[in-house]
C-alpha cells in the first residue's frame, strides 16, 4: 500500500487524531489528507503523470508534508529541494530532474 493511501486510510479511521505538530500548530489526519487531495487534484492539470517530476521547494513545514503527499497522490515523482536551498541548487535540481512542475511558496 502506498504512503498516500495509508494517509487516506488513517484519515478515514482516525481523522480527528493529531498526525503532525508543526510550529505549535496541530494537524489532524483528516486535515493532512484533505490538503493532499487538494494539491493532488490540481497537479494533473499541470500534466503530472508518473513519468513527470515535481520539485517541492518549501521549508520543512506542514505545507511541505501536504505537498509531498499531494504529489504522490497525483502519481508524480517527487524531487525535494529544501526551502533553504540556494537559487543555484534549486536550478540544478529542476534542470537535472527535468521537472515539469515546481511547488514553491508565494511571494
C-alpha atoms as a printed R data frame, in Angstrom:
    type eleno elety resid chain resno       x      y       z
1   ATOM     1    CA   UNK     A     1   0.000  0.000   0.000
2   ATOM     2    CA   UNK     A     2   1.366  3.409  -0.984
3   ATOM     3    CA   UNK     A     3   2.039  6.048   1.674
4   ATOM     4    CA   UNK     A     4  -0.630  8.395   0.335
5   ATOM     5    CA   UNK     A     5  -3.131  5.533   0.608
6   ATOM     6    CA   UNK     A     6  -2.067  4.946   4.208
7   ATOM     7    CA   UNK     A     7  -2.681  8.623   4.978
8   ATOM     8    CA   UNK     A     8  -6.142  8.379   3.403
9   ATOM     9    CA   UNK     A     9  -6.925  5.257   5.454
10  ATOM    10    CA   UNK     A    10  -5.698  6.920   8.641
11  ATOM    11    CA   UNK     A    11  -7.904  9.928   7.892
12  ATOM    12    CA   UNK     A    12 -10.943  7.668   7.499
13  ATOM    13    CA   UNK     A    13 -10.122  5.648  10.603
14  ATOM    14    CA   UNK     A    14  -8.705  8.323  12.938
15  ATOM    15    CA   UNK     A    15  -9.486 11.606  11.196
16  ATOM    16    CA   UNK     A    16  -9.639 13.705  14.376
17  ATOM    17    CA   UNK     A    17  -6.361 12.410  15.816
18  ATOM    18    CA   UNK     A    18  -3.269 14.582  15.651
19  ATOM    19    CA   UNK     A    19  -0.928 13.467  12.869
20  ATOM    20    CA   UNK     A    20   1.561 16.333  12.798
21  ATOM    21    CA   UNK     A    21   2.687 19.165  15.056
22  ATOM    22    CA   UNK     A    22   4.494 21.997  13.305
23  ATOM    23    CA   UNK     A    23   5.327 25.437  14.693
24  ATOM    24    CA   UNK     A    24   2.985 24.832  17.617
25  ATOM    25    CA   UNK     A    25   0.000 24.009  15.408
26  ATOM    26    CA   UNK     A    26  -1.641 20.585  15.455
27  ATOM    27    CA   UNK     A    27  -2.808 18.981  12.204
28  ATOM    28    CA   UNK     A    28  -5.175 16.030  12.147
29  ATOM    29    CA   UNK     A    29  -5.031 13.134   9.743
30  ATOM    30    CA   UNK     A    30  -8.191 14.486   8.120
31  ATOM    31    CA   UNK     A    31  -6.602 17.915   7.565
32  ATOM    32    CA   UNK     A    32  -3.454 16.433   6.028
33  ATOM    33    CA   UNK     A    33  -5.439 14.106   3.779
34  ATOM    34    CA   UNK     A    34  -7.729 16.939   2.649
35  ATOM    35    CA   UNK     A    35  -4.716 19.111   1.821
36  ATOM    36    CA   UNK     A    36  -3.056 16.277  -0.093
37  ATOM    37    CA   UNK     A    37  -6.270 15.688  -2.059
38  ATOM    38    CA   UNK     A    38  -6.456 19.401  -2.860
39  ATOM    39    CA   UNK     A    39  -2.860 19.505  -4.152
40  ATOM    40    CA   UNK     A    40  -3.154 16.150  -5.914
41  ATOM    41    CA   UNK     A    41  -6.343 17.178  -7.715
42  ATOM    42    CA   UNK     A    42  -4.681 20.289  -9.117
43  ATOM    43    CA   UNK     A    43  -1.431 18.733 -10.258
44  ATOM    44    CA   UNK     A    44  -2.907 16.699 -13.138
45  ATOM    45    CA   UNK     A    45  -3.972 19.998 -14.706
46  ATOM    46    CA   UNK     A    46  -0.239 20.672 -14.967
47  ATOM    47    CA   UNK     A    47   0.277 17.376 -16.825
48  ATOM    48    CA   UNK     A    48   1.628 15.367 -13.911
49  ATOM    49    CA   UNK     A    49   1.954 11.708 -14.711
50  ATOM    50    CA   UNK     A    50   4.135  9.082 -13.116
51  ATOM    51    CA   UNK     A    51   6.940  9.920 -15.555
52  ATOM    52    CA   UNK     A    52   6.827 13.623 -14.642
53  ATOM    53    CA   UNK     A    53   8.863 15.004 -11.810
54  ATOM    54    CA   UNK     A    54   7.595 17.634  -9.403
55  ATOM    55    CA   UNK     A    55  10.033 19.735  -7.372
56  ATOM    56    CA   UNK     A    56   8.757 20.679  -3.925
57  ATOM    57    CA   UNK     A    57  10.701 23.783  -2.850
58  ATOM    58    CA   UNK     A    58   9.336 24.524   0.604
59  ATOM    59    CA   UNK     A    59  10.821 24.857   4.062
60  ATOM    60    CA   UNK     A    60  10.249 22.000   6.484
61  ATOM    61    CA   UNK     A    61   6.608 22.659   7.261
62  ATOM    62    CA   UNK     A    62   3.091 21.266   7.190
63  ATOM    63    CA   UNK     A    63   2.771 22.706   3.661
64  ATOM    64    CA   UNK     A    64   5.748 20.606   2.595
65  ATOM    65    CA   UNK     A    65   4.214 17.440   4.077
66  ATOM    66    CA   UNK     A    66   0.877 18.115   2.369
67  ATOM    67    CA   UNK     A    67   2.616 18.845  -0.948
68  ATOM    68    CA   UNK     A    68   4.659 15.641  -0.775
69  ATOM    69    CA   UNK     A    69   1.550 13.535  -0.207
70  ATOM    70    CA   UNK     A    70  -0.282 15.506  -2.921
71  ATOM    71    CA   UNK     A    71   2.452 14.769  -5.478
72  ATOM    72    CA   UNK     A    72   2.338 11.079  -4.625
73  ATOM    73    CA   UNK     A    73  -1.466 11.088  -4.770
74  ATOM    74    CA   UNK     A    74  -1.343 12.564  -8.286
75  ATOM    75    CA   UNK     A    75   1.144  9.894  -9.342
76  ATOM    76    CA   UNK     A    76   4.028 12.330  -9.739
77  ATOM    77    CA   UNK     A    77   7.665 11.647  -8.999
78  ATOM    78    CA   UNK     A    78   8.825 13.755  -6.043
79  ATOM    79    CA   UNK     A    79  12.041 15.792  -6.157
80  ATOM    80    CA   UNK     A    80  12.739 17.587  -2.880
81  ATOM    81    CA   UNK     A    81  14.526 20.914  -2.689
82  ATOM    82    CA   UNK     A    82  14.746 22.274   0.833
83  ATOM    83    CA   UNK     A    83  13.250 25.732   1.162
84  ATOM    84    CA   UNK     A    84  16.630 26.952   2.386
85  ATOM    85    CA   UNK     A    85  18.369 25.849  -0.825
86  ATOM    86    CA   UNK     A    86  20.229 28.415  -2.853
87  ATOM    87    CA   UNK     A    87  18.925 29.569  -6.227
88  ATOM    88    CA   UNK     A    88  21.773 27.656  -7.885
89  ATOM    89    CA   UNK     A    89  20.863 24.456  -6.036
90  ATOM    90    CA   UNK     A    90  17.204 24.825  -6.988
91  ATOM    91    CA   UNK     A    91  18.087 25.492 -10.637
92  ATOM    92    CA   UNK     A    92  20.314 22.402 -10.628
93  ATOM    93    CA   UNK     A    93  17.555 20.188  -9.221
94  ATOM    94    CA   UNK     A    94  14.968 21.452 -11.684
95  ATOM    95    CA   UNK     A    95  17.281 21.148 -14.693
96  ATOM    96    CA   UNK     A    96  18.756 17.757 -13.841
97  ATOM    97    CA   UNK     A    97  15.479 16.165 -12.844
98  ATOM    98    CA   UNK     A    98  13.664 17.509 -15.924
99  ATOM    99    CA   UNK     A    99  10.880 18.590 -13.562
100 ATOM   100    CA   UNK     A   100   7.735 19.893 -15.230
101 ATOM   101    CA   UNK     A   101   6.188 21.380 -12.083
102 ATOM   102    CA   UNK     A   102   7.578 23.402  -9.174
103 ATOM   103    CA   UNK     A   103   5.688 23.835  -5.905
104 ATOM   104    CA   UNK     A   104   7.035 26.880  -4.072
105 ATOM   105    CA   UNK     A   105   5.751 29.492  -1.630
106 ATOM   106    CA   UNK     A   106   4.001 32.618  -2.920
107 ATOM   107    CA   UNK     A   107   5.840 35.855  -2.963
